[in-house]
PDB file of C-alpha atoms in Angstrom:
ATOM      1  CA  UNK A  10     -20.215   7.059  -4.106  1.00 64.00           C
ATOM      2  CA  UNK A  11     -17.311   8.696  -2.037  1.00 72.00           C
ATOM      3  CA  UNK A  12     -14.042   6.765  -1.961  1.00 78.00           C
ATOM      4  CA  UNK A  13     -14.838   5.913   1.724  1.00 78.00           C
ATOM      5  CA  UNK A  14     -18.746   5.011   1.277  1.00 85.00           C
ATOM      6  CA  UNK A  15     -19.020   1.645   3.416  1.00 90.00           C
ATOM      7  CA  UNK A  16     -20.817   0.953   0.044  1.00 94.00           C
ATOM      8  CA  UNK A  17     -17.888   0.670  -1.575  1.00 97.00           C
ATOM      9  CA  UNK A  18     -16.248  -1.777   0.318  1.00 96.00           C
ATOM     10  CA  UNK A  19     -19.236  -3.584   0.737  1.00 97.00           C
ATOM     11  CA  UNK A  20     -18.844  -4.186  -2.846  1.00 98.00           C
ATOM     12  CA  UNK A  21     -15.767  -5.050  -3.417  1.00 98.00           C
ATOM     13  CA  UNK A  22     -16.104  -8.183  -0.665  1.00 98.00           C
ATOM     14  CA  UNK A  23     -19.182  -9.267  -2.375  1.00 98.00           C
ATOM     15  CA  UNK A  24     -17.472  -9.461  -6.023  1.00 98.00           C
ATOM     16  CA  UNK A  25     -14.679 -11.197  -4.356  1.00 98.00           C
ATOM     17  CA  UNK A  26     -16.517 -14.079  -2.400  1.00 98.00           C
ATOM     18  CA  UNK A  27     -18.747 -14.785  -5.391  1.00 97.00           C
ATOM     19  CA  UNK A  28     -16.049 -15.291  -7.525  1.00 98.00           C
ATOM     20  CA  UNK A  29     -14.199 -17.470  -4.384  1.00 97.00           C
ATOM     21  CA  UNK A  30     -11.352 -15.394  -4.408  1.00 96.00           C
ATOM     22  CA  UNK A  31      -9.286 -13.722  -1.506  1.00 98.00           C
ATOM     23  CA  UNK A  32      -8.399 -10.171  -2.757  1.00 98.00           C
ATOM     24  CA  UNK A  33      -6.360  -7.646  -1.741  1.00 98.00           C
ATOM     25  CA  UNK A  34      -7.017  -3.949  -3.194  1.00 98.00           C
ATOM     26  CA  UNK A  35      -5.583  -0.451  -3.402  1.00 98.00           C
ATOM     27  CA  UNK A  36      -7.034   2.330  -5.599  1.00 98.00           C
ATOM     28  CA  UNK A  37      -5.661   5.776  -5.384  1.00 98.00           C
ATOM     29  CA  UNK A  38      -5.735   8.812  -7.610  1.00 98.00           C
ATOM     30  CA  UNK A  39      -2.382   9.195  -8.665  1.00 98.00           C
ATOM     31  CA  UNK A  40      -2.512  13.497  -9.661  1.00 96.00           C
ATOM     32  CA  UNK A  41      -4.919  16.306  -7.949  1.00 95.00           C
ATOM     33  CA  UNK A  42      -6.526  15.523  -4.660  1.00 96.00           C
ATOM     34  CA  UNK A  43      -5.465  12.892  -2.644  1.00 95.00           C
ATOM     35  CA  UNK A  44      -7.953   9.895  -2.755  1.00 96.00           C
ATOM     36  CA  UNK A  45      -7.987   6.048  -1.768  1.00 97.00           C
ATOM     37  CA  UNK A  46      -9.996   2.984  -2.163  1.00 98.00           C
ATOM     38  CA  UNK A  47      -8.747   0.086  -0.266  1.00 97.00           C
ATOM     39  CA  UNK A  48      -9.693  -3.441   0.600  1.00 98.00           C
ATOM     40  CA  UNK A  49      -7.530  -5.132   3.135  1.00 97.00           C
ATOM     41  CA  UNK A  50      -4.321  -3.817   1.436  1.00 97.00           C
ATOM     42  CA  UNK A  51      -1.836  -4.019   4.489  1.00 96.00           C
ATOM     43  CA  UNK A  52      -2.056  -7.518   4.264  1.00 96.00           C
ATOM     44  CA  UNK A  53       1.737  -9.215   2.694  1.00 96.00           C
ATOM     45  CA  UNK A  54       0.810 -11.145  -0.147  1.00 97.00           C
ATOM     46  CA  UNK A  55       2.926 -13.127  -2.321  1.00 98.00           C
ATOM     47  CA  UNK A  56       3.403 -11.433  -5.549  1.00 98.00           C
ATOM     48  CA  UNK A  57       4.780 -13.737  -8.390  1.00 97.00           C
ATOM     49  CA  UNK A  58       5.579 -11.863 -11.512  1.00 96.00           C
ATOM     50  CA  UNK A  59       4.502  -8.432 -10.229  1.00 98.00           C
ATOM     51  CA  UNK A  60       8.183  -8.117  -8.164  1.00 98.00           C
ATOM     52  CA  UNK A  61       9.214  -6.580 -12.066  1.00 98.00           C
ATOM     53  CA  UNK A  62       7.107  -3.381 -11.675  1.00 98.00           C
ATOM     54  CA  UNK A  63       9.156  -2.557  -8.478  1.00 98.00           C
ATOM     55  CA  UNK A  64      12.189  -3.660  -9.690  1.00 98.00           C
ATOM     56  CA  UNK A  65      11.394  -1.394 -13.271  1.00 98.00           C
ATOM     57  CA  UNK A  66      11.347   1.776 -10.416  1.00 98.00           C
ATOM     58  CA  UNK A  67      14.539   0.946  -9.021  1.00 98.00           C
ATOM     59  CA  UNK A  68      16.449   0.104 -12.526  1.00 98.00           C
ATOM     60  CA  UNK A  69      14.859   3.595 -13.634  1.00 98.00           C
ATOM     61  CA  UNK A  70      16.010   5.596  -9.707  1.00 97.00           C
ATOM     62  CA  UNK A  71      19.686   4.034 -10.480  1.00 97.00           C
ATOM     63  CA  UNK A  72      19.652   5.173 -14.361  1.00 98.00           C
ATOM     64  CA  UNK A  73      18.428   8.862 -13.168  1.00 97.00           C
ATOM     65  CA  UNK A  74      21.369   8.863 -10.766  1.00 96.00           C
ATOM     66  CA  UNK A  75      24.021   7.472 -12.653  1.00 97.00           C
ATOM     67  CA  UNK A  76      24.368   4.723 -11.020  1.00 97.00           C
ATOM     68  CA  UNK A  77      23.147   2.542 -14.264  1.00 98.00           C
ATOM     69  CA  UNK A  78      23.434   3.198 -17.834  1.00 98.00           C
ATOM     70  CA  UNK A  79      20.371   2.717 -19.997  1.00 98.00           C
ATOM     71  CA  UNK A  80      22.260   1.383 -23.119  1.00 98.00           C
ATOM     72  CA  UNK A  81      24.259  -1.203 -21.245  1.00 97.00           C
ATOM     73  CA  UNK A  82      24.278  -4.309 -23.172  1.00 98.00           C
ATOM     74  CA  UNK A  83      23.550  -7.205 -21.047  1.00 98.00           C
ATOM     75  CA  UNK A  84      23.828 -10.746 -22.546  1.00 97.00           C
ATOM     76  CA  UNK A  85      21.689 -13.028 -22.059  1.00 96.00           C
ATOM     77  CA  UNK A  86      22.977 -16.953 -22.412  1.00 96.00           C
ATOM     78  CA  UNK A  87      20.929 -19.335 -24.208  1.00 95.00           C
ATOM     79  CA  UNK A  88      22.044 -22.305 -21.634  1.00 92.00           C
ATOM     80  CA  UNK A  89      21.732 -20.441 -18.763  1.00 90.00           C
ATOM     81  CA  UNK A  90      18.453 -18.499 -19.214  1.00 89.00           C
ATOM     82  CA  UNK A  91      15.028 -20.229 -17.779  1.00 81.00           C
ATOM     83  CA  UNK A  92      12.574 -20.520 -20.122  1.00 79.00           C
ATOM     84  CA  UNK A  93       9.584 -19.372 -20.709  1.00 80.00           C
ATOM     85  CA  UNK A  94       6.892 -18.521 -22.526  1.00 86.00           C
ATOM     86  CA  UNK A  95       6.996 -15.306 -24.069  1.00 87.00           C
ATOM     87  CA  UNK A  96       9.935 -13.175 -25.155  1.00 92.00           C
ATOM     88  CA  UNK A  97      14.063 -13.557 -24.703  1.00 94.00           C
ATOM     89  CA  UNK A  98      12.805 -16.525 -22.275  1.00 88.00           C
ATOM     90  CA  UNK A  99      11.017 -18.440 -25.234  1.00 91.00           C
ATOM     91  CA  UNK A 100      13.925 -17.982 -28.011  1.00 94.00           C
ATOM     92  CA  UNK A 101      16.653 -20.685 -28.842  1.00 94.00           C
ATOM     93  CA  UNK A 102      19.956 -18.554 -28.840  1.00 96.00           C
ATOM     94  CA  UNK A 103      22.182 -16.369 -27.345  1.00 96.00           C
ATOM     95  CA  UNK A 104      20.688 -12.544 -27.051  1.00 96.00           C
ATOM     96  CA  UNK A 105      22.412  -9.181 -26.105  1.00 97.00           C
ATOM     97  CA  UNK A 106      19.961  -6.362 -25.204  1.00 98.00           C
ATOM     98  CA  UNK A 107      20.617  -3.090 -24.123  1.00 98.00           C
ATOM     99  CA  UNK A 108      19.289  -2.561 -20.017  1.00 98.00           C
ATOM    100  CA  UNK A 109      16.400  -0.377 -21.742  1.00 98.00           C
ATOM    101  CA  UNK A 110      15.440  -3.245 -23.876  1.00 98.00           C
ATOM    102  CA  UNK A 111      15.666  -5.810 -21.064  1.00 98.00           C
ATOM    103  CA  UNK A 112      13.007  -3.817 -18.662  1.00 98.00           C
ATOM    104  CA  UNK A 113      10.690  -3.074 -21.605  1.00 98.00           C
ATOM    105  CA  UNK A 114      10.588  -6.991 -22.568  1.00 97.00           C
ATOM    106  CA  UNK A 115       9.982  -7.739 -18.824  1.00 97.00           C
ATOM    107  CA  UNK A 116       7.137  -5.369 -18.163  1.00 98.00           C
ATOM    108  CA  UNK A 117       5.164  -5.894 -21.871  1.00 97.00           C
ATOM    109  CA  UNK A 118       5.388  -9.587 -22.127  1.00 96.00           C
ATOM    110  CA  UNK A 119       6.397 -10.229 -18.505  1.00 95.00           C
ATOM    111  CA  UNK A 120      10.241 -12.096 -20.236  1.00 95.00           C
ATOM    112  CA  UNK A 121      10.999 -14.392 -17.043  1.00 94.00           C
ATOM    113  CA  UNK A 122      14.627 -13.874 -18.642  1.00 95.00           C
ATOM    114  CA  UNK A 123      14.493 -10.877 -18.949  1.00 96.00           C
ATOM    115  CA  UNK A 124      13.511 -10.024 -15.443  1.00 96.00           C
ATOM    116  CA  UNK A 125      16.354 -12.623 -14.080  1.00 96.00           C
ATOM    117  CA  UNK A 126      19.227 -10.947 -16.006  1.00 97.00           C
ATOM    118  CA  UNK A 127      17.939  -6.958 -14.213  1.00 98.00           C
ATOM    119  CA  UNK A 128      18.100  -8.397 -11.105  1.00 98.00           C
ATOM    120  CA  UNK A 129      21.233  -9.495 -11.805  1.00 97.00           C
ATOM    121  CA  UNK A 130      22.582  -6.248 -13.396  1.00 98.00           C
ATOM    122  CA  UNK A 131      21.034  -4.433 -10.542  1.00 98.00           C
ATOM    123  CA  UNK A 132      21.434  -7.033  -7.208  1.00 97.00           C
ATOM    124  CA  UNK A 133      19.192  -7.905  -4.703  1.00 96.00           C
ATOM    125  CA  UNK A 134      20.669  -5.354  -1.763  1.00 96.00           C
ATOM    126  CA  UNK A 135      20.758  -2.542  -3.834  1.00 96.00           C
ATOM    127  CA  UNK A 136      16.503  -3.222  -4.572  1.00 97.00           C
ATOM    128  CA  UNK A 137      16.205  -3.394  -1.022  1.00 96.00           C
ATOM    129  CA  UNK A 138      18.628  -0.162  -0.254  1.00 96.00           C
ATOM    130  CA  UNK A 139      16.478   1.435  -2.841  1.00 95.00           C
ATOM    131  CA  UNK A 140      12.948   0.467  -2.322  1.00 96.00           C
ATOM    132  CA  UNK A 141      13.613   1.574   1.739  1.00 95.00           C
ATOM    133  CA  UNK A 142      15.007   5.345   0.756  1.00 93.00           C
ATOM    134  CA  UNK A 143      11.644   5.199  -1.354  1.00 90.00           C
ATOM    135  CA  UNK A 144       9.370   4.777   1.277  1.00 91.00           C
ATOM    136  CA  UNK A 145       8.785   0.815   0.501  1.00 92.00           C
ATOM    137  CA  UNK A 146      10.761  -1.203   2.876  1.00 91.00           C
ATOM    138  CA  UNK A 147       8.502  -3.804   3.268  1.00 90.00           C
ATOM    139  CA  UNK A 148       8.154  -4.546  -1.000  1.00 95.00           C
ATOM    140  CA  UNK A 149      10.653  -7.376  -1.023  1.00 95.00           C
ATOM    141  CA  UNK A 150      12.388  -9.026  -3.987  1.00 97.00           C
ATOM    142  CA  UNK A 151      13.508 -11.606  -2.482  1.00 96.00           C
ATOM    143  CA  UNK A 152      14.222 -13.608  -5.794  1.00 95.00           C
ATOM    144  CA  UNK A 153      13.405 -13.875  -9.713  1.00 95.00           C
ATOM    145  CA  UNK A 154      11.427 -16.163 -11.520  1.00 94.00           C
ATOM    146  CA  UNK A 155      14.542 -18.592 -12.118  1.00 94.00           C
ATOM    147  CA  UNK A 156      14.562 -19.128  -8.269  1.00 95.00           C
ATOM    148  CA  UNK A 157      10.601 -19.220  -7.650  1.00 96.00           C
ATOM    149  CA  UNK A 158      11.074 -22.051 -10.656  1.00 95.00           C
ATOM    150  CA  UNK A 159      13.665 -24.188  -8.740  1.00 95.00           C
ATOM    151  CA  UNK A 160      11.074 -23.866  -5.443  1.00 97.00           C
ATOM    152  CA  UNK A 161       8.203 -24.605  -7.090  1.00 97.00           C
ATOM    153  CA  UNK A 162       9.656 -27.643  -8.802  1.00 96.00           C
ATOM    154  CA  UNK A 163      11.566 -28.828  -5.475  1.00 97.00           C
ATOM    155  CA  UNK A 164       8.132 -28.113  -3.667  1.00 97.00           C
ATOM    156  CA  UNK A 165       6.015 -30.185  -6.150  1.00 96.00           C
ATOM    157  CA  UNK A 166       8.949 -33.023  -6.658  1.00 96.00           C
ATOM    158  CA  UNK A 167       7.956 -32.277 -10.554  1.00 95.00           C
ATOM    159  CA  UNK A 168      10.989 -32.857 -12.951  1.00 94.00           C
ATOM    160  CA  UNK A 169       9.621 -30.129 -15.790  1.00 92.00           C
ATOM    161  CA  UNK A 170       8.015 -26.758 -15.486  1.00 90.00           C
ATOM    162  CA  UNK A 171       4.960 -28.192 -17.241  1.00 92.00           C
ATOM    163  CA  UNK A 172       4.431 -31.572 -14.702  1.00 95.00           C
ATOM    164  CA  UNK A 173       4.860 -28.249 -11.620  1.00 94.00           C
ATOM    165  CA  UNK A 174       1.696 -26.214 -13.354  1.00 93.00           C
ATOM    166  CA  UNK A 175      -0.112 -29.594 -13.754  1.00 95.00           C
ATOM    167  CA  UNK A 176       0.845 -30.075 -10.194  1.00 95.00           C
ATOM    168  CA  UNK A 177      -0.619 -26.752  -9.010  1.00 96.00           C
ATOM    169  CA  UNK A 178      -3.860 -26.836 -11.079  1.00 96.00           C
ATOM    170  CA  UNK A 179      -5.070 -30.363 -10.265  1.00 95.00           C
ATOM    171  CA  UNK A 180      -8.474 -29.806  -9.007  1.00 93.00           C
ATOM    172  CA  UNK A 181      -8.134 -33.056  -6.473  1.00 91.00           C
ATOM    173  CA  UNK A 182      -5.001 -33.279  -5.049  1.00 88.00           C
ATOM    174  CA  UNK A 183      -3.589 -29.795  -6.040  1.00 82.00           C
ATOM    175  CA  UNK A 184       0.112 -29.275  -4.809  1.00 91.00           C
ATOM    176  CA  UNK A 185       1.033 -26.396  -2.128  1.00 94.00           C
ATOM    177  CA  UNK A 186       4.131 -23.962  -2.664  1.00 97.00           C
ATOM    178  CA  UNK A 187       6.182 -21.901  -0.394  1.00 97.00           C
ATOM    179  CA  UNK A 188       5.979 -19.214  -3.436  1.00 97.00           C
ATOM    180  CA  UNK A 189       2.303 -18.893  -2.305  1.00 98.00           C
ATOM    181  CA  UNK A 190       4.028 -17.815   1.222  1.00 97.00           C
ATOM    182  CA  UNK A 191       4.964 -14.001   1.560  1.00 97.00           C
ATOM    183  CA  UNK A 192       7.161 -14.934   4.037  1.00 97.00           C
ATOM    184  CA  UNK A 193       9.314 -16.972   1.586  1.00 97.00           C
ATOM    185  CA  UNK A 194       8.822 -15.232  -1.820  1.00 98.00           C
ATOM    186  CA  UNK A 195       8.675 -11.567  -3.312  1.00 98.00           C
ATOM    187  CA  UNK A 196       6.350 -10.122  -1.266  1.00 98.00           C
ATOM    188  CA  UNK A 197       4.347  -6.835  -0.848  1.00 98.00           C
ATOM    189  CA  UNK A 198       1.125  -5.259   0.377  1.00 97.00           C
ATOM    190  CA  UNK A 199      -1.354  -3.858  -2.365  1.00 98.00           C
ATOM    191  CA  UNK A 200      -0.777  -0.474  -0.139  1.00 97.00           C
ATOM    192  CA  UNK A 201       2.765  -1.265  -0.914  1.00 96.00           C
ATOM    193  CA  UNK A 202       2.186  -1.307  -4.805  1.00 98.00           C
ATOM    194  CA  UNK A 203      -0.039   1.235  -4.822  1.00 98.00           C
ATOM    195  CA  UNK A 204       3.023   3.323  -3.501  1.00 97.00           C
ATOM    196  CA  UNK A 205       5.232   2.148  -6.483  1.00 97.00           C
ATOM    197  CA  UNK A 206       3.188   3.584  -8.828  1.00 98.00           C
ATOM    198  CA  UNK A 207       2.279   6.400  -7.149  1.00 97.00           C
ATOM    199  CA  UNK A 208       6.416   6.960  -7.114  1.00 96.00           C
ATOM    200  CA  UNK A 209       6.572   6.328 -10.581  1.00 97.00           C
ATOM    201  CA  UNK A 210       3.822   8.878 -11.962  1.00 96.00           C
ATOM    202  CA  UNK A 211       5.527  11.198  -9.800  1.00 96.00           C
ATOM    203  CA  UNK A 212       9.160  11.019 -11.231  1.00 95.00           C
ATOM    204  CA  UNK A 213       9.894  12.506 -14.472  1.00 94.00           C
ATOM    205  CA  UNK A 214      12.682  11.824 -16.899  1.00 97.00           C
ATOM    206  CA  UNK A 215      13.708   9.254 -19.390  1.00 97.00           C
ATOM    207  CA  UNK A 216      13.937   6.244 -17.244  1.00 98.00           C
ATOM    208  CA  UNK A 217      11.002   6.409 -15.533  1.00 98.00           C
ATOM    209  CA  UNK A 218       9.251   7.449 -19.424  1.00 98.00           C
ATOM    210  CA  UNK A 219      10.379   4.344 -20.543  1.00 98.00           C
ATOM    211  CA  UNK A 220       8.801   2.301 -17.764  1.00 98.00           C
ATOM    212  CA  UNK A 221       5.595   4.142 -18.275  1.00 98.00           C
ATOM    213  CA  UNK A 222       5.852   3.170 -22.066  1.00 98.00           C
ATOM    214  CA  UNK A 223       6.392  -0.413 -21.086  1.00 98.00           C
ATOM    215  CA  UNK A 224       3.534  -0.787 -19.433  1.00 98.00           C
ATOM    216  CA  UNK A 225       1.306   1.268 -21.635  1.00 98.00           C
ATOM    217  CA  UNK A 226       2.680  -1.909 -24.245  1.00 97.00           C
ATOM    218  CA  UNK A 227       1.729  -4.805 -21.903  1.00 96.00           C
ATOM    219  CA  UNK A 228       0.313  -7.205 -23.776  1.00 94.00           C
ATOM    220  CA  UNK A 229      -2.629  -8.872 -21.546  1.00 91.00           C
ATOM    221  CA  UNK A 230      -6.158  -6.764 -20.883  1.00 91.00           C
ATOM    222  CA  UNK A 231      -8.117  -9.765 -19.397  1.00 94.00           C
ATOM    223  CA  UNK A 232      -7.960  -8.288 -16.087  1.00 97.00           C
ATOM    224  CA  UNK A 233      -7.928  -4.990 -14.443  1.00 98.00           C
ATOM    225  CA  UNK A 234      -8.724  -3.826 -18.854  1.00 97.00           C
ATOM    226  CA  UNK A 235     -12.136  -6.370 -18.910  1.00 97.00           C
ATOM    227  CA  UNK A 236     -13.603  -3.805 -16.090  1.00 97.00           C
ATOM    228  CA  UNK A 237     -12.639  -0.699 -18.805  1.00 97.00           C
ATOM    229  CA  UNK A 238     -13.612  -1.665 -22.255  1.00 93.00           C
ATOM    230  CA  UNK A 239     -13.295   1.236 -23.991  1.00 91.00           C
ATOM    231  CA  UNK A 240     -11.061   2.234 -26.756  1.00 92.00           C
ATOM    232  CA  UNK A 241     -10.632   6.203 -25.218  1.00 95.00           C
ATOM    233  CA  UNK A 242      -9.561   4.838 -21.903  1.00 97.00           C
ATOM    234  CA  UNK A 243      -5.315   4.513 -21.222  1.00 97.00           C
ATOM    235  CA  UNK A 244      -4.751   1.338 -19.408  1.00 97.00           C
ATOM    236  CA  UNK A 245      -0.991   0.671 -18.208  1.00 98.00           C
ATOM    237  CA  UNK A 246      -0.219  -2.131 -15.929  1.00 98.00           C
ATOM    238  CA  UNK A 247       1.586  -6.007 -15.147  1.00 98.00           C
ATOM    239  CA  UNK A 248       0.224  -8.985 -14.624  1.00 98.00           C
ATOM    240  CA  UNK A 249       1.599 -11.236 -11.940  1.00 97.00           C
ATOM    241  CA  UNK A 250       0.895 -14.950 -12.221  1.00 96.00           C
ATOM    242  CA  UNK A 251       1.310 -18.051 -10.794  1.00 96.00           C
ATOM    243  CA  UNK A 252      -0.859 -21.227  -9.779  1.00 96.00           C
ATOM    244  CA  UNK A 253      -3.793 -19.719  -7.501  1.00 97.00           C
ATOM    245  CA  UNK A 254      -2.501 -16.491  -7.769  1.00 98.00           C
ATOM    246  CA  UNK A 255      -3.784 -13.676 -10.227  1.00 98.00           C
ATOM    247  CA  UNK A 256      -2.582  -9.955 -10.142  1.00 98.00           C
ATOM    248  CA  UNK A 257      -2.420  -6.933 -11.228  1.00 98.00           C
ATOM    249  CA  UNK A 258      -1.320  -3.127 -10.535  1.00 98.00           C
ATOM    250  CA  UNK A 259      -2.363  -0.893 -13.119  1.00 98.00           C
ATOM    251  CA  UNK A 260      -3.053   2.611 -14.073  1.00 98.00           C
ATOM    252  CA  UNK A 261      -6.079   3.472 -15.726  1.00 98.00           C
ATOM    253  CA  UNK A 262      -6.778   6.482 -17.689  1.00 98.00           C
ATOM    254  CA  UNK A 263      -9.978   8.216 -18.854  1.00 98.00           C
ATOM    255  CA  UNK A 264      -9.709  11.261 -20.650  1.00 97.00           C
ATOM    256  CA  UNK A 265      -9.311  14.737 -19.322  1.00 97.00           C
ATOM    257  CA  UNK A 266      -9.610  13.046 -15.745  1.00 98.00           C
ATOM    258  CA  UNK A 267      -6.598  12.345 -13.346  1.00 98.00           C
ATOM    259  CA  UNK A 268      -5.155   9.153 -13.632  1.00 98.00           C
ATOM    260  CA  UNK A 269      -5.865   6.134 -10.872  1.00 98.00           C
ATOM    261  CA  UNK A 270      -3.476   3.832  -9.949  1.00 98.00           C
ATOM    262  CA  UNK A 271      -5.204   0.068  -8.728  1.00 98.00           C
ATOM    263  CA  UNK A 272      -3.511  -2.991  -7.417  1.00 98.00           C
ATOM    264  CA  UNK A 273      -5.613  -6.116  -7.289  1.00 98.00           C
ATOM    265  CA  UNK A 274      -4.307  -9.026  -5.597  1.00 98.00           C
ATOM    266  CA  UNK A 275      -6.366 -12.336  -5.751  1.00 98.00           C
ATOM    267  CA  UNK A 276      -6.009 -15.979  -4.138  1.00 98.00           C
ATOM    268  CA  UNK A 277      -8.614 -17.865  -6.266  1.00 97.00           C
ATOM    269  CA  UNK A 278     -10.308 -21.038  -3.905  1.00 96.00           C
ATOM    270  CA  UNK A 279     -10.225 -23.401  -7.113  1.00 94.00           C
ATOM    271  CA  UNK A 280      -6.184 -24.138  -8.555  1.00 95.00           C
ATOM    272  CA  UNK A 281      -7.126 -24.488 -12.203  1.00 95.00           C
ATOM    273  CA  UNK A 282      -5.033 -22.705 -14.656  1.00 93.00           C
ATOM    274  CA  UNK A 283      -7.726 -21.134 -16.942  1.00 93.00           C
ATOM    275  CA  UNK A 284     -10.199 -19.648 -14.426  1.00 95.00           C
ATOM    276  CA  UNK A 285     -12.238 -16.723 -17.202  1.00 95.00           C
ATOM    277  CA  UNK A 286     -14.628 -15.509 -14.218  1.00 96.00           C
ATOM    278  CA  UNK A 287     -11.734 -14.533 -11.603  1.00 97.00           C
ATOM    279  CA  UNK A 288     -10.256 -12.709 -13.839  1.00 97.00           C
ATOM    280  CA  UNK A 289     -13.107 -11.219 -14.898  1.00 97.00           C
ATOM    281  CA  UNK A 290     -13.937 -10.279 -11.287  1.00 98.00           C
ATOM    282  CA  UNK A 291     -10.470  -8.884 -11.033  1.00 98.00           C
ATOM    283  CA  UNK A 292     -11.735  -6.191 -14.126  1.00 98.00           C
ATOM    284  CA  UNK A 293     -14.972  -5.777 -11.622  1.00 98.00           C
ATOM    285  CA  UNK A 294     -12.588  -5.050  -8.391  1.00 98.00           C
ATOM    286  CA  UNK A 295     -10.845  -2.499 -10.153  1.00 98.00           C
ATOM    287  CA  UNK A 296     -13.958  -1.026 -11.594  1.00 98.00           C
ATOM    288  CA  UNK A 297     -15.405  -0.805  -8.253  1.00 98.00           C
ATOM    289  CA  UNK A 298     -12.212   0.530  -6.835  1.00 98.00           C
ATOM    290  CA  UNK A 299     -11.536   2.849  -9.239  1.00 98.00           C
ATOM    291  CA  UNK A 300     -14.939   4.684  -9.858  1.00 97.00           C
ATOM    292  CA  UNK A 301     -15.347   7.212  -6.578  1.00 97.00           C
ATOM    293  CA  UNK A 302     -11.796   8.640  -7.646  1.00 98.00           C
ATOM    294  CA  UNK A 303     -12.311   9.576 -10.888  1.00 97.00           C
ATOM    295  CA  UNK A 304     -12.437  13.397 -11.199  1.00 97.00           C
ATOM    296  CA  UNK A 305     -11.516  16.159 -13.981  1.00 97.00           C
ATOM    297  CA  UNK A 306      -7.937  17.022 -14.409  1.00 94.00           C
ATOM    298  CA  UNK A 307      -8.491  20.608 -13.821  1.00 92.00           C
ATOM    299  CA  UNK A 308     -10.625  19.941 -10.408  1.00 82.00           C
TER     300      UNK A 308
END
């Protein structure tokens, strides 16, 4: 199949409405000949946890001009973090990182923390300034995941984090959330995504290394990795999370071919937390996507 066989769209629409998902998707070869797979990926969706991956580039654009030091120590208050369930965000006491160590922790375990304290250290305006110069005006980080907490419980009238999720996965009366709105929480297109990664397989140089790295090191395959099971292919990505919304931008690798970049952005119909076969069919929509791009690195 060619990358724009109606086939392959065709596809990608039927995996998605038998799973009962809305999806979103952007494949495109990320070295050699351009190439692109896309399913409805100018739509703005909202992007939970995924606003780290663009806010990684930006941290890593500000480090390569001096604008940021790498091995800044940044502290990180016990009583004023929000917790959560992996990482600084799960621990008990006071933590000092170094900025490095900070975007690492937020793009392998997705640290909720972690990814509140860079946004601090780097502001809100200057992700905007940034993302515009790099082509992305419209990727938009509007908060981090302490805020999208605070909404979600105000939204839900929940007094803990755990009553909110309840809230959100009840099959019969499950709760609505202005962080399922792109017009009120971080927000991009999968077209949008796809050109953050694109940027960042583009730039060389220490920062950007280490962002690779982190993501190489994320610690979830259940996704966009269930549609690559093999132990020879390179599979780099984030997760983003939250309620009826699964995600993920990735890069996979096979070997001696170029590497493909794939965002996959799902609304599942159903709100339960533990949903196996969407994000199976996530794994499926990027296999889909990503097949008519593959070619050999020397082509």
């Amino acid at each position: 199949m060619s990358p724009d066989d109606p086939a392959v769209t065709a596809a990608l629409r039927a995996v998605a409405r038998d799973a009962g998902l809305t999806a979103r998707v952007h494949a495109t070869r990320l070295a050699g000949p351009p190439g692109t797979v896309a399913l409805d990926d100018a739509e703005p969706v909202a992007i939970a946890s995924l606003y780290k991956l663009p806010l990684a580039l930006v941290w890593a654009d500000l480090v390569t001009a001096g604008d940021l030091a790498a091995d800044e120590p940044v502290r990180l208050p016990a009583a004023s973090r929000m917790p959560g369930p992996t990482g600084v965000a799960m621990l008990l006491d006071d933590v000092v990182l170094t900025a490095r160590d900070v975007v690492r922790l937020m793009l392998a375990v997705s640290d909720n923390a972690c990814g509140d304290a860079l946004l601090a250290l780097v502001g809100r305006e200057r992700v905007h300034e940034r993302l515009g110069a790099l082509g992305l005006p419209a990727t938009l980080v509007r908060q981090g995941s302490a805020d999208e907490t605070r909404a979600i419980l105000r939204d839900t009238g929940a007094a803990t984090w755990a009553a909110a999720q309840r809230a959100l996965a009840d099959p019969d009366h499950a709760a609505e959330t202005s962080q399922y709105d792109p017009a009120l929480a971080s927000a991009a297109t999968a077209a949008d995504l796809g050109r953050v990664l694109r940027v960042l397989w583009a730039h060389r140089g220490p920062p950007y290394d280490l962002v690779r790295d982190a993501l190489a090191h994320q610690a979830w395959r259940h996704r966009v990795g269930s549609g690559f099971p093999h132990d020879d292919v390179a599979l780099l990505g984030k997760t983003g999370t939250l309620g009826r919304l699964r995600h993920e931008a990735a890069v996979v690798g096979f070997p001696h071919e170029h590497p493909v970049g794939v965002v996959v952005l799902t609304r599942a119909a159903r709100p339960e937390r533990y949903l196996p076969g969407v994000d199976a069919a996530i794994g499926e929509l990027a296999r889909i996507a990503v097949g008519p791009l593959r070619l050999p690195d020397d082509a």
